[in-house]
Short mmCIF file of C-alpha atoms in Angstrom, two decimals:
data_model
loop_
_atom_site.label_atom_id
_atom_site.label_comp_id
_atom_site.label_asym_id
_atom_site.label_seq_id
_atom_site.Cartn_x
_atom_site.Cartn_y
_atom_site.Cartn_z
CA MET N 1319 0.00 0.00 0.00
CA VAL N 1320 1.27 3.44 -0.91
CA LEU N 1321 -0.19 6.63 0.55
CA ILE N 1322 0.70 10.15 -0.58
CA ASP N 1323 -0.41 13.39 1.05
CA GLU N 1324 0.20 16.76 -0.58
CA HIS N 1325 -1.48 18.78 2.18
CA ILE N 1326 1.53 19.33 4.41
CA ASP N 1327 0.28 22.73 5.53
CA GLY N 1328 -3.39 21.71 5.56
CA PHE N 1329 -3.67 19.80 8.81
CA ASP N 1330 -3.77 20.82 12.46
CA LEU N 1331 -0.21 20.21 13.71
CA ALA N 1332 -1.15 20.52 17.39
CA ALA N 1333 -3.90 17.91 16.99
CA GLY N 1334 -1.58 15.69 14.96
CA LEU N 1335 1.04 15.79 17.70
CA GLN N 1336 -1.58 14.43 20.12
CA GLU N 1337 -2.45 11.50 17.80
CA ILE N 1338 1.07 10.07 17.55
CA SER N 1339 3.30 8.09 19.89
CA GLU N 1340 5.46 9.86 22.43
CA GLN N 1341 8.50 8.46 20.60
CA ARG N 1342 7.45 10.09 17.31
CA ARG N 1343 6.33 13.30 19.03
CA GLU N 1344 9.79 13.73 20.54
CA GLN N 1345 11.34 13.10 17.14
CA ALA N 1346 9.03 15.62 15.45
CA LEU N 1347 9.68 18.32 18.03
CA ARG N 1348 13.44 18.01 17.53
CA PHE N 1349 13.00 19.68 14.14
CA LYS N 1350 13.91 23.34 14.36
CA PHE N 1351 11.41 24.46 11.73
CA GLU N 1352 7.69 23.79 11.64
CA ARG N 1353 7.93 22.31 8.12
CA GLY N 1354 10.09 19.45 9.42
CA GLN N 1355 7.69 18.88 12.31
CA ARG N 1356 4.76 18.78 9.89
CA THR N 1357 6.34 16.25 7.53
CA CYS N 1358 7.43 14.05 10.45
CA VAL N 1359 3.93 14.02 11.96
CA LEU N 1360 2.14 13.61 8.64
CA ALA N 1361 4.35 10.68 7.59
CA TYR N 1362 3.54 8.92 10.86
CA LEU N 1363 -0.18 9.62 10.43
CA LEU N 1364 -0.02 8.06 6.95
CA LEU N 1365 1.71 5.01 8.44
CA LYS N 1366 -1.01 4.71 11.09
CA ARG N 1367 -3.68 4.85 8.40
CA ALA N 1368 -1.93 2.21 6.28
CA LEU N 1369 -1.47 -0.10 9.27
CA ARG N 1370 -5.15 0.26 10.21
CA GLU N 1371 -6.40 -0.34 6.64
CA GLU N 1372 -4.01 -3.15 5.69
CA PHE N 1373 -3.44 -4.97 8.98
CA GLY N 1374 -6.18 -3.81 11.37
CA ILE N 1375 -3.59 -2.31 13.72
CA THR N 1376 -5.06 0.61 15.64
CA GLU N 1377 -2.41 1.34 18.29
CA ASN N 1378 0.41 3.79 17.68
CA PRO N 1379 3.39 1.90 16.29
CA LEU N 1380 6.71 2.13 18.09
CA PHE N 1381 9.94 1.94 16.13
CA GLU N 1382 13.18 0.10 16.62
CA TYR N 1383 16.16 0.78 14.39
CA GLY N 1384 18.46 -1.54 12.48
CA GLU N 1385 22.21 -1.36 12.03
CA HIS N 1386 22.02 1.49 9.50
CA GLY N 1387 19.09 3.28 11.14
CA LYS N 1388 16.27 1.71 9.12
CA PRO N 1389 13.15 1.67 11.29
CA SER N 1390 10.90 -1.33 11.85
CA ILE N 1391 7.76 -1.71 13.93
CA VAL N 1392 8.23 -3.22 17.38
CA GLY N 1393 6.35 -6.53 17.61
CA HIS N 1394 5.57 -6.71 13.89
CA PRO N 1395 8.57 -8.16 12.02
CA GLU N 1396 6.18 -9.26 9.25
CA ILE N 1397 5.36 -5.66 8.32
CA PHE N 1398 7.76 -3.53 6.29
CA PHE N 1399 7.38 0.20 5.76
CA ASN N 1400 9.21 3.25 4.55
CA LEU N 1401 8.54 6.99 4.73
CA SER N 1402 9.73 9.92 2.63
CA HIS N 1403 8.93 13.57 2.07
CA CYS N 1404 9.81 16.55 -0.06
CA LYS N 1405 8.53 20.11 -0.28
CA GLU N 1406 5.37 19.05 -2.12
CA ALA N 1407 4.37 15.72 -0.58
CA VAL N 1408 4.77 13.09 2.13
CA ALA N 1409 4.85 9.40 1.16
CA CYS N 1410 4.38 6.12 3.01
CA ALA N 1411 4.76 2.57 1.71
CA VAL N 1412 3.69 -0.51 3.70
CA SER N 1413 4.19 -4.11 2.56
CA ARG N 1414 4.62 -7.71 3.63
CA ARG N 1415 8.00 -7.61 1.82
CA PRO N 1416 10.92 -5.21 2.22
CA VAL N 1417 10.01 -1.88 0.67
CA GLY N 1418 11.57 1.51 0.05
CA ILE N 1419 9.99 4.74 -1.14
CA ASP N 1420 11.43 8.07 -2.17
CA VAL N 1421 9.61 11.25 -3.15
CA GLU N 1422 11.51 14.19 -4.60
CA SER N 1423 10.71 17.63 -5.93
CA VAL N 1424 11.41 18.13 -9.62
CA ARG N 1425 14.14 20.73 -9.79
CA GLU N 1426 16.50 22.15 -12.37
CA TYR N 1427 18.75 19.52 -13.90
CA LYS N 1428 22.43 19.94 -12.98
CA GLU N 1429 24.77 18.00 -15.21
CA SER N 1430 27.58 18.05 -12.60
CA LEU N 1431 25.36 16.22 -10.08
CA ALA N 1432 24.20 13.76 -12.73
CA ARG N 1433 27.80 12.96 -13.70
CA TYR N 1434 28.63 12.35 -10.03
CA THR N 1435 25.63 10.07 -9.32
CA MET N 1436 24.71 8.40 -12.63
CA ASN N 1437 26.55 5.82 -14.71
CA SER N 1438 27.04 6.23 -18.46
CA ASP N 1439 23.82 4.38 -19.41
CA GLU N 1440 21.80 6.50 -17.00
CA LEU N 1441 23.43 9.69 -18.27
CA SER N 1442 22.47 8.70 -21.82
CA GLN N 1443 18.86 8.21 -20.71
CA ILE N 1444 18.82 11.63 -19.05
CA LEU N 1445 20.49 13.50 -21.89
CA SER N 1446 18.22 11.96 -24.53
CA ALA N 1447 15.03 12.60 -22.54
CA LYS N 1448 12.55 15.27 -23.53
CA CYS N 1449 12.75 16.62 -19.96
CA PRO N 1450 16.22 15.86 -18.48
CA ASP N 1451 15.18 17.25 -15.07
CA VAL N 1452 12.33 14.71 -14.79
CA ALA N 1453 14.50 11.87 -16.13
CA PHE N 1454 17.17 12.65 -13.53
CA ILE N 1455 14.66 12.77 -10.64
CA ARG N 1456 13.07 9.53 -11.86
CA LEU N 1457 16.42 7.70 -11.69
CA TRP N 1458 17.35 9.41 -8.42
CA THR N 1459 14.12 8.28 -6.72
CA MET N 1460 14.72 4.74 -7.96
CA LYS N 1461 18.20 4.74 -6.42
CA GLU N 1462 17.03 6.25 -3.13
CA ALA N 1463 14.07 3.86 -2.87
CA ARG N 1464 16.43 0.92 -3.46
CA LEU N 1465 18.86 2.10 -0.80
CA LYS N 1466 16.02 2.77 1.64
CA LEU N 1467 14.68 -0.76 1.05
CA THR N 1468 17.99 -2.26 2.18
CA GLY N 1469 18.63 0.37 4.83
CA GLU N 1470 22.01 1.25 3.31
CA GLY N 1471 21.35 4.92 2.74
CA ILE N 1472 23.56 7.01 0.47
CA SER N 1473 26.78 5.43 1.63
CA ARG N 1474 27.71 3.49 -1.50
CA ASP N 1475 28.67 4.42 -5.04
CA MET N 1476 25.45 5.91 -6.41
CA LYS N 1477 26.46 5.07 -9.97
CA GLN N 1478 26.20 1.34 -9.25
CA VAL N 1479 22.98 1.19 -7.21
CA LEU N 1480 20.72 0.03 -10.06
CA VAL N 1481 23.31 -2.06 -11.94
CA GLY N 1482 22.21 -5.70 -12.01
CA ASP N 1483 19.26 -4.89 -9.77
CA ASN N 1484 16.24 -7.22 -9.78
CA HIS N 1485 13.66 -5.39 -7.66
CA ASN N 1486 10.19 -4.23 -8.64
CA TYR N 1487 10.01 -0.47 -9.24
CA THR N 1488 6.93 1.68 -9.62
CA THR N 1489 7.53 5.33 -10.45
CA VAL N 1490 4.82 7.98 -10.56
CA GLU N 1491 5.42 11.43 -12.02
CA CYS N 1492 3.12 14.06 -10.51
CA LEU N 1493 4.43 16.85 -12.71
CA GLU N 1494 1.45 19.16 -12.19
CA LYS N 1495 2.31 19.09 -8.47
CA GLY N 1496 6.09 19.17 -9.04
CA TYR N 1497 7.23 15.82 -7.64
CA VAL N 1498 8.12 12.24 -8.56
CA TYR N 1499 8.04 9.17 -6.34
CA THR N 1500 9.30 5.63 -6.69
CA VAL N 1501 8.45 2.51 -4.71
CA CYS N 1502 10.99 -0.33 -4.68
CA GLU N 1503 9.89 -3.76 -3.48
CA SER N 1504 11.67 -7.07 -3.10
CA ILE N 1505 10.60 -9.78 -5.51
CA GLY N 1506 9.13 -12.96 -3.99
CA ASP N 1507 10.17 -14.04 -0.52
CA GLY N 1508 13.80 -12.93 -0.84
CA LEU N 1509 14.76 -10.07 1.41
CA PHE N 1510 17.05 -8.22 -0.96
#
């Protein structure tokens, strides 16, 4: 299940803070700016909704963190989730298999960044695209979603992330709203 919310400024933050776990509330309030607090709370509220709709779980989930900081839900090793946000939207993915999601704002294409993060095949795709900025963000969200699935984060050579990869990817371009998101899921029962 994937949930997206574009109304980051359209909910009552004070009420939202009362609906979440103490653990998440403390995390949200550590953000210096209200925008960070809002995205933190909204992502958790999306997770609560997904857990209720998909698994019938109504209590506030508590998180524990793996070796690289990837969160999991205490007492529910069978449930996998991932959260992401950008200026335009907050995203949540929940699955019975390992999952990663990344949502990014479409921004001006910078060739120097592309050359640093994309391999030659990916650069060719970007440079031949009608909209290089969208093509770059599409590939970037795929890479981030893949790394978030495994919990690695951006600690490895970004050029090689998708090379030889055999995961399921679903990318949605919400160009009228200015963002792109990708969901990466493991295939079958294999973890990675």
